[in-house]
Coordinates of N, CA and C and ligand atoms in Angstrom, one line a residue:
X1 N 0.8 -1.2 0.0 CA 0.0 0.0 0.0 C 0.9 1.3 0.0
X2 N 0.3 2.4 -0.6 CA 0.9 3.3 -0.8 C 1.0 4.0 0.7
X3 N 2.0 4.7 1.0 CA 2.3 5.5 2.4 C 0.9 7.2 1.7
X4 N 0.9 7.7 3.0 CA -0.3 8.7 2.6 C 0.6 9.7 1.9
X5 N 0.0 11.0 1.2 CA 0.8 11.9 0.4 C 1.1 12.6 1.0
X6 N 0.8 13.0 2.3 CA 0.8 13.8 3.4 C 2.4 13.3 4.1
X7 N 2.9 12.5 4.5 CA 4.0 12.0 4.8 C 4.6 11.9 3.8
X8 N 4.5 11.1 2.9 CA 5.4 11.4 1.4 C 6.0 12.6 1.6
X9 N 4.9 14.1 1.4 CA 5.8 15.3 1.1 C 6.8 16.0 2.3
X10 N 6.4 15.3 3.4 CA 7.2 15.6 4.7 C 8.2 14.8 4.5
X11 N 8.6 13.7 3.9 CA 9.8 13.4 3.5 C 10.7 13.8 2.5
X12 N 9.7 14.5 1.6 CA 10.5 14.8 0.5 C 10.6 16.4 0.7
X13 N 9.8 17.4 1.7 CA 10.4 18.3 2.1 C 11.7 18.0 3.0
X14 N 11.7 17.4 3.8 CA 13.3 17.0 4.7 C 14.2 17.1 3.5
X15 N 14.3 16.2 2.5 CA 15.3 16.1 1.4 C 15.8 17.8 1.1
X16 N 14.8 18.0 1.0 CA 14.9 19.4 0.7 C 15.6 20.7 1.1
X17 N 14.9 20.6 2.7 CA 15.7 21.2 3.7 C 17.0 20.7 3.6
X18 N 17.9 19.3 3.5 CA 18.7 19.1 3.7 C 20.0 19.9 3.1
X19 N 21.3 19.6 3.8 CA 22.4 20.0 3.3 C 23.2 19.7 1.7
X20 N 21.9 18.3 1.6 CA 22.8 17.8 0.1 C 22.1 19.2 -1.1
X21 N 23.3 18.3 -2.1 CA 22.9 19.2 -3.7 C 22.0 19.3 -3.9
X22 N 21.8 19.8 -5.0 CA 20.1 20.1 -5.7 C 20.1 19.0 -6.1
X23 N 21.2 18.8 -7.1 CA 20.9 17.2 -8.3 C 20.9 16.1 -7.2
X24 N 21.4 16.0 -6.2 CA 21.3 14.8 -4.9 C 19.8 15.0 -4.8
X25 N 19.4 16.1 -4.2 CA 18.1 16.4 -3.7 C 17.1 15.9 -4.9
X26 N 16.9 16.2 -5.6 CA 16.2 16.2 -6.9 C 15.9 14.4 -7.0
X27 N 17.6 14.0 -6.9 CA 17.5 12.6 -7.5 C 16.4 12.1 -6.2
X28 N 17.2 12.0 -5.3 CA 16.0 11.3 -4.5 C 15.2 11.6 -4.1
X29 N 14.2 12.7 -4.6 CA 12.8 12.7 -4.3 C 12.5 11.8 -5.7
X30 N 13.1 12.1 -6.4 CA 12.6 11.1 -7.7 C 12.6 9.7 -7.0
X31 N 13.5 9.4 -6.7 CA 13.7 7.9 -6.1 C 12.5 7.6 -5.0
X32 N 12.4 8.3 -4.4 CA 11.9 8.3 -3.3 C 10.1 8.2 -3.8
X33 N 9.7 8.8 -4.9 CA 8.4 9.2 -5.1 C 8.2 7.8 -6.1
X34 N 9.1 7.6 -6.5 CA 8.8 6.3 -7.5 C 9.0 5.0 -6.6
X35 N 9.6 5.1 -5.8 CA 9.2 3.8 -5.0 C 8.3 3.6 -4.3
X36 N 7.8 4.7 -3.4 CA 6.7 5.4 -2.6 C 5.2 5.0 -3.4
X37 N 5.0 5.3 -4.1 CA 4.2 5.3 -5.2 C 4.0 4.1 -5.8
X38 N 2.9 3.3 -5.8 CA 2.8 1.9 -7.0 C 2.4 2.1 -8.4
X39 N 1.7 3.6 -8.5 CA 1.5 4.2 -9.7 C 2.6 4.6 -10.5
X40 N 3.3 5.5 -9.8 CA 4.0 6.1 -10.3 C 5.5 5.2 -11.0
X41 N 5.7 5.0 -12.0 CA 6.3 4.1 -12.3 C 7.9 4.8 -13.1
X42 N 8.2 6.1 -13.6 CA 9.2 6.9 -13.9 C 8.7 8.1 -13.4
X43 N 9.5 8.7 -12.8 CA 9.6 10.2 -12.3 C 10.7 10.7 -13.2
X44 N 10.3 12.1 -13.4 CA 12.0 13.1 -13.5 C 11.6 14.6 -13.5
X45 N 12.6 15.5 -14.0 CA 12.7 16.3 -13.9 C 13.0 16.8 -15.3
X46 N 12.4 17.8 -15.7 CA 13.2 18.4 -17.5 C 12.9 20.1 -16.7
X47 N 14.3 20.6 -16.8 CA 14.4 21.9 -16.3 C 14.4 22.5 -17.9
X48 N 13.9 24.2 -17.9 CA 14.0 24.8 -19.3 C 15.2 25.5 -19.3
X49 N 15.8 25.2 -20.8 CA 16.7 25.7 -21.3 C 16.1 26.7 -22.1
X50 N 16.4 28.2 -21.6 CA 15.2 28.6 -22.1 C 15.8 29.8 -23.2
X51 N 17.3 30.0 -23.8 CA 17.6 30.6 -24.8 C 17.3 29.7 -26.1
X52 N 17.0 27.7 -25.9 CA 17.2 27.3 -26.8 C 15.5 26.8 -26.9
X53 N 14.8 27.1 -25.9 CA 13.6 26.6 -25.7 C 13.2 25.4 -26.1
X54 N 14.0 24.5 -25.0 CA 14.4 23.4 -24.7 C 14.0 23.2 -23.4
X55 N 13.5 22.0 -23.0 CA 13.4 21.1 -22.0 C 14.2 19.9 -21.9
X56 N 15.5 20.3 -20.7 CA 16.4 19.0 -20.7 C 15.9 18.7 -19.7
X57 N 16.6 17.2 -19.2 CA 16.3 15.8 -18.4 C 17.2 16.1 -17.6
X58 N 16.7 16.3 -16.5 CA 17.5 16.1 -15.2 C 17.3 14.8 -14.4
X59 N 17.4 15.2 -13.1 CA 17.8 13.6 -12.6 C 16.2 12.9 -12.3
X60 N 16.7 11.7 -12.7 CA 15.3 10.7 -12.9 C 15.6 9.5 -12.2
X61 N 14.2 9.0 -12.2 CA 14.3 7.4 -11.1 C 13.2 6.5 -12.1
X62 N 13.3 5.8 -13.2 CA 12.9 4.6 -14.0 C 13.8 4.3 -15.2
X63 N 13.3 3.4 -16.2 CA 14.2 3.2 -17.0 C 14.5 4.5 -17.8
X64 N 15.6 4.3 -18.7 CA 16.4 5.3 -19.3 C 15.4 5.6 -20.2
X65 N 15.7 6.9 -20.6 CA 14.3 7.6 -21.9 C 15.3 8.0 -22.4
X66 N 15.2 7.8 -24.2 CA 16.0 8.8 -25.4 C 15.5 9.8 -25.4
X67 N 14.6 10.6 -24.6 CA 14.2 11.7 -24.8 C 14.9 12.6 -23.6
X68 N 16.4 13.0 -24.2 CA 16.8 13.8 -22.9 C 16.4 15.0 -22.9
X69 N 15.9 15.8 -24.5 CA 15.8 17.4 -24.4 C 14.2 17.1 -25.2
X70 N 13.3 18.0 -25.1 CA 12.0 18.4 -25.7 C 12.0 19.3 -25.8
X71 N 12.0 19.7 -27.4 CA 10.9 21.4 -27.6 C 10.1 21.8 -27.2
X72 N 10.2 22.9 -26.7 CA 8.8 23.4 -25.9 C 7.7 23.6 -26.9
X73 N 6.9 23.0 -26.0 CA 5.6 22.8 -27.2 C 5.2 21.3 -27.6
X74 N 6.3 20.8 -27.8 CA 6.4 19.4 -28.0 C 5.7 18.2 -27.3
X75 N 5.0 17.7 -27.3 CA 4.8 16.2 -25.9 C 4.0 17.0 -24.7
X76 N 3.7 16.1 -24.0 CA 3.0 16.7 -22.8 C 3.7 17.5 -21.8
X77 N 5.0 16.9 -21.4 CA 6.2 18.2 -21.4 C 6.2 19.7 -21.8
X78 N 6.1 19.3 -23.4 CA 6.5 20.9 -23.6 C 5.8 21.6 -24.0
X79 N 3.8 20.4 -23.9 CA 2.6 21.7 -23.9 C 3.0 22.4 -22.2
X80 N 2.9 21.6 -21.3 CA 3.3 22.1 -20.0 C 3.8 23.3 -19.8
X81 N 5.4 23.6 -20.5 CA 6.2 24.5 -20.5 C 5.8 26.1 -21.4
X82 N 4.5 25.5 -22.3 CA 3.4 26.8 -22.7 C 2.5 26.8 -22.2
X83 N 1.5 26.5 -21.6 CA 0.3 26.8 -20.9 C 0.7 27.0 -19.1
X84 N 2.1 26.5 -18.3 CA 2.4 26.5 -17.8 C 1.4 25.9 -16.4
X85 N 0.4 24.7 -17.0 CA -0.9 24.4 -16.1 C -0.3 23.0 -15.8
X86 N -0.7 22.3 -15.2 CA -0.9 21.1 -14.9 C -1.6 20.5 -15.5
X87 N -0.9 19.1 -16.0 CA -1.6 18.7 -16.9 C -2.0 17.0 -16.8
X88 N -2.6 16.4 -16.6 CA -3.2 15.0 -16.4 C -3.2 14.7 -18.0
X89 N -3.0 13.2 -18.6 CA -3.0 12.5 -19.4 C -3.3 11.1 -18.8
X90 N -4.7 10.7 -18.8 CA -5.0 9.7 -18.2 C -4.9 8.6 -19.2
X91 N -5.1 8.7 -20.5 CA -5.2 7.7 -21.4 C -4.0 8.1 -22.3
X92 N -2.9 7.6 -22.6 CA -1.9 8.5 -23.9 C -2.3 8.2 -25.4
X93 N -3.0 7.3 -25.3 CA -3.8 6.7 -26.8 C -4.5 7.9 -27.4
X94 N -5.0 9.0 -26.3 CA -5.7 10.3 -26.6 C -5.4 11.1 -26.9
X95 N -3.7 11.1 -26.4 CA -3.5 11.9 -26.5 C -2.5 12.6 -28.0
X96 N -2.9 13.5 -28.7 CA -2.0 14.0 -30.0 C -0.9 14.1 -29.8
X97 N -0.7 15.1 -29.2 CA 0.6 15.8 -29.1 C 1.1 14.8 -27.9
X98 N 2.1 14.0 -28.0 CA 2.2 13.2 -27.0 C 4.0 12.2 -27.6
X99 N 4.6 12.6 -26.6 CA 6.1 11.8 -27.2 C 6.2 10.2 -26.1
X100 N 5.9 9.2 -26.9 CA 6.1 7.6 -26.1 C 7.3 7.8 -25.4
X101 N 7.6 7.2 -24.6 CA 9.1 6.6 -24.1 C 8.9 5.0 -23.6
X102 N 7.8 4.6 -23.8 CA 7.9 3.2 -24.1 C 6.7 2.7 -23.7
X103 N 6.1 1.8 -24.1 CA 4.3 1.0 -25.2 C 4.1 0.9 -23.4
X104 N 4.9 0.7 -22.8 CA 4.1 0.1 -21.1 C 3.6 1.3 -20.5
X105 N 3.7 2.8 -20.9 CA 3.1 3.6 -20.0 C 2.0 4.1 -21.0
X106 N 0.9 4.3 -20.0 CA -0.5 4.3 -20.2 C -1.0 5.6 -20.0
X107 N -0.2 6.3 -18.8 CA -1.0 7.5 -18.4 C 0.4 8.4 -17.9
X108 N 0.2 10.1 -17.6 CA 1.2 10.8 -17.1 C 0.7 11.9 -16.6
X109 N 1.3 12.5 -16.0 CA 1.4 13.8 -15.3 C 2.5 14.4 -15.6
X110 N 2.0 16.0 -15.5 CA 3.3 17.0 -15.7 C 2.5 18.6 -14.5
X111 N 3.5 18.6 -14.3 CA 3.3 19.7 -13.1 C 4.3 21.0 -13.2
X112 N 3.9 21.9 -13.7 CA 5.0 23.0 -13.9 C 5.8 23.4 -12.7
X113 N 6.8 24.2 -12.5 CA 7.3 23.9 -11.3 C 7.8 25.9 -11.8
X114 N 7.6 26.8 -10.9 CA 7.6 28.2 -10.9 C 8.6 29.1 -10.0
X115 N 9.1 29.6 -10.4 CA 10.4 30.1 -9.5 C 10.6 31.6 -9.5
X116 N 10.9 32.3 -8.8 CA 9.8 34.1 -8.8 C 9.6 34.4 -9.7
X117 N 8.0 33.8 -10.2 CA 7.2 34.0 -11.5 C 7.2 33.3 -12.6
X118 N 8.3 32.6 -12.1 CA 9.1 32.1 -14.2 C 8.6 30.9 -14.2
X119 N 8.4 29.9 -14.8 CA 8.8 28.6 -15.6 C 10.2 28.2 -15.7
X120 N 10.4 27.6 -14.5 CA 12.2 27.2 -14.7 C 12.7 25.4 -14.9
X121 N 11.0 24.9 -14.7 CA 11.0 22.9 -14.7 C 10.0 22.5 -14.4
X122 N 9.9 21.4 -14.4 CA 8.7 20.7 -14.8 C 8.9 19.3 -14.3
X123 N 7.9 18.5 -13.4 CA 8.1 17.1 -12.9 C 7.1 16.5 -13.6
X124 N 7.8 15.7 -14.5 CA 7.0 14.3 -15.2 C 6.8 13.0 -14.6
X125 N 5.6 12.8 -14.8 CA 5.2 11.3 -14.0 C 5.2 10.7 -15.3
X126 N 5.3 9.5 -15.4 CA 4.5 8.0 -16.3 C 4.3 6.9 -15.3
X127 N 2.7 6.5 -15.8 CA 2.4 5.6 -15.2 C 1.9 4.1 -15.8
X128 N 2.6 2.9 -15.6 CA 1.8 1.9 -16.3 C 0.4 1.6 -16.2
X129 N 0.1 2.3 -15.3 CA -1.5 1.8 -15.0 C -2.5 2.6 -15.4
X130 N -3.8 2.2 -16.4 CA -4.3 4.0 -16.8 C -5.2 4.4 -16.0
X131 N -5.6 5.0 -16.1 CA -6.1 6.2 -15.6 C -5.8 6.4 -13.7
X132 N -4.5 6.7 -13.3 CA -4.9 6.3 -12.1 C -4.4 7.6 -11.4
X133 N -4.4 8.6 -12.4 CA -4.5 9.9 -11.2 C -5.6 10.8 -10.7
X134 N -5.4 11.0 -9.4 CA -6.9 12.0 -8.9 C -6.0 13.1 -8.6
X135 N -6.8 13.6 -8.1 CA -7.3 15.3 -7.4 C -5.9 15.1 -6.2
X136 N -5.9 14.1 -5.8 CA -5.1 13.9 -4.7 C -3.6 13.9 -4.9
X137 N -3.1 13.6 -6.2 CA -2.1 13.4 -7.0 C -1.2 14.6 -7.3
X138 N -2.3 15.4 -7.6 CA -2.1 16.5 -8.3 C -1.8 17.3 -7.5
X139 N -2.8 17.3 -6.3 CA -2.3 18.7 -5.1 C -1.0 18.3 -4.2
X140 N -0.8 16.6 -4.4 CA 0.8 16.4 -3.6 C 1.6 17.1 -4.5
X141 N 1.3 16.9 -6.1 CA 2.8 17.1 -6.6 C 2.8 18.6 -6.3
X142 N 1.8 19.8 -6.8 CA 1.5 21.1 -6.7 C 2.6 21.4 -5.7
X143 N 2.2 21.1 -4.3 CA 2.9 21.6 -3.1 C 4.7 20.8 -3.2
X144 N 4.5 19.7 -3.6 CA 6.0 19.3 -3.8 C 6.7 20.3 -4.3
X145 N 6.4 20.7 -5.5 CA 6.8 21.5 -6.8 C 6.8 23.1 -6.1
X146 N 6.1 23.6 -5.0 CA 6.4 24.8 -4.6 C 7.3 25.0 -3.5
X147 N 7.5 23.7 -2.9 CA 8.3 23.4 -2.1 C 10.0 23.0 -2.5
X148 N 9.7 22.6 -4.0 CA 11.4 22.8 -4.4 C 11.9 23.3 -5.2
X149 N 10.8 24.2 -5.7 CA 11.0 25.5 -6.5 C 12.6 26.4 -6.5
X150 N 13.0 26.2 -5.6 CA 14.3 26.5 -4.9 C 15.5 25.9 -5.3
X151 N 15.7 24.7 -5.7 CA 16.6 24.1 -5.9 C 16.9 24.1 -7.4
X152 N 16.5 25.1 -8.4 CA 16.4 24.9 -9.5 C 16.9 26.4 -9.8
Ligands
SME201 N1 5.7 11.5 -22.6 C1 6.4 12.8 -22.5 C2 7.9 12.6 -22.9 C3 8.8 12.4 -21.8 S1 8.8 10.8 -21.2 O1 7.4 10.5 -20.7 C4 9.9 10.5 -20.1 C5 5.8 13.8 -23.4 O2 4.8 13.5 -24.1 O3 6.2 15.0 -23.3

């Protein structure tokens, strides 16, 4: 069973508060949310490169993706990084605009992540299982994402 999201983010704020790096920090809340999670099956981070208006891959916890950089605009990602909303993808069969990183994930999340005012990254979920995000999902990662706004 999953631990509640409520402790989740109290651990993944500690990381936070902590003395380690950003890319330490980063990595294991990835780690930490992908194991935590039975949904959640790849976590990462794509921070904007934003003279080349690019979204590169920072540090991640599932298998390896060939997608280290996305055009903004691009995939669910880099609608993300223009609408700057949160974005659920419950079914990816649905979805158009939408870059695979492999036939087993079903569904994803993207959560913009805002740093005084700007768009500076973005936390991607994929999940093998479909449809399995709520309301509840969304407001852990929200507050995660304002909470490490900082490290970026
Ligand atoms: N599916 C994403 C691409 C990134 S991978 O999920 C790691 C997208 O459509 O933007």
């Amino acid at each position: 069973m999953n631990i509640p999201f409520p402790t989740l983010l109290e651990k993944a704020i500690q990381l936070v508060n902590s003395e380690k790096s950003n890319q330490t920090v980063l990595f294991e809340i990835t780690k930490l949310l992908q194991q935590e999670v039975a949904h959640y099956n790849w976590v990462g981070f794509y921070a904007l490169d934003k003279p080349n208006a690019m979204l590169r891959l920072g540090p991640y916890s599932g298998l390896p993706t060939e997608h280290t950089e996305i055009p903004v605009g691009k995939g669910v990602c880099g609608q993300v990084a223009l609408s700057l909303k949160s974005k659920i993808v419950q079914d990816v069969r649905k979805e158009e605009n939408y870059i695979s990183c492999s036939i087993d994930v079903k569904s994803e999340i993207v959560i913009p992540i805002i740093k005084n005012g700007e768009f500076v990254a973005e936390i991607d979920i994929d999940s093998n299982t479909p449809s399995p995000f709520t309301a509840d999902d969304e407001e852990f990662l929200v507050r995660l994402c304002l909470a490490l706004a900082d490290r970026f």
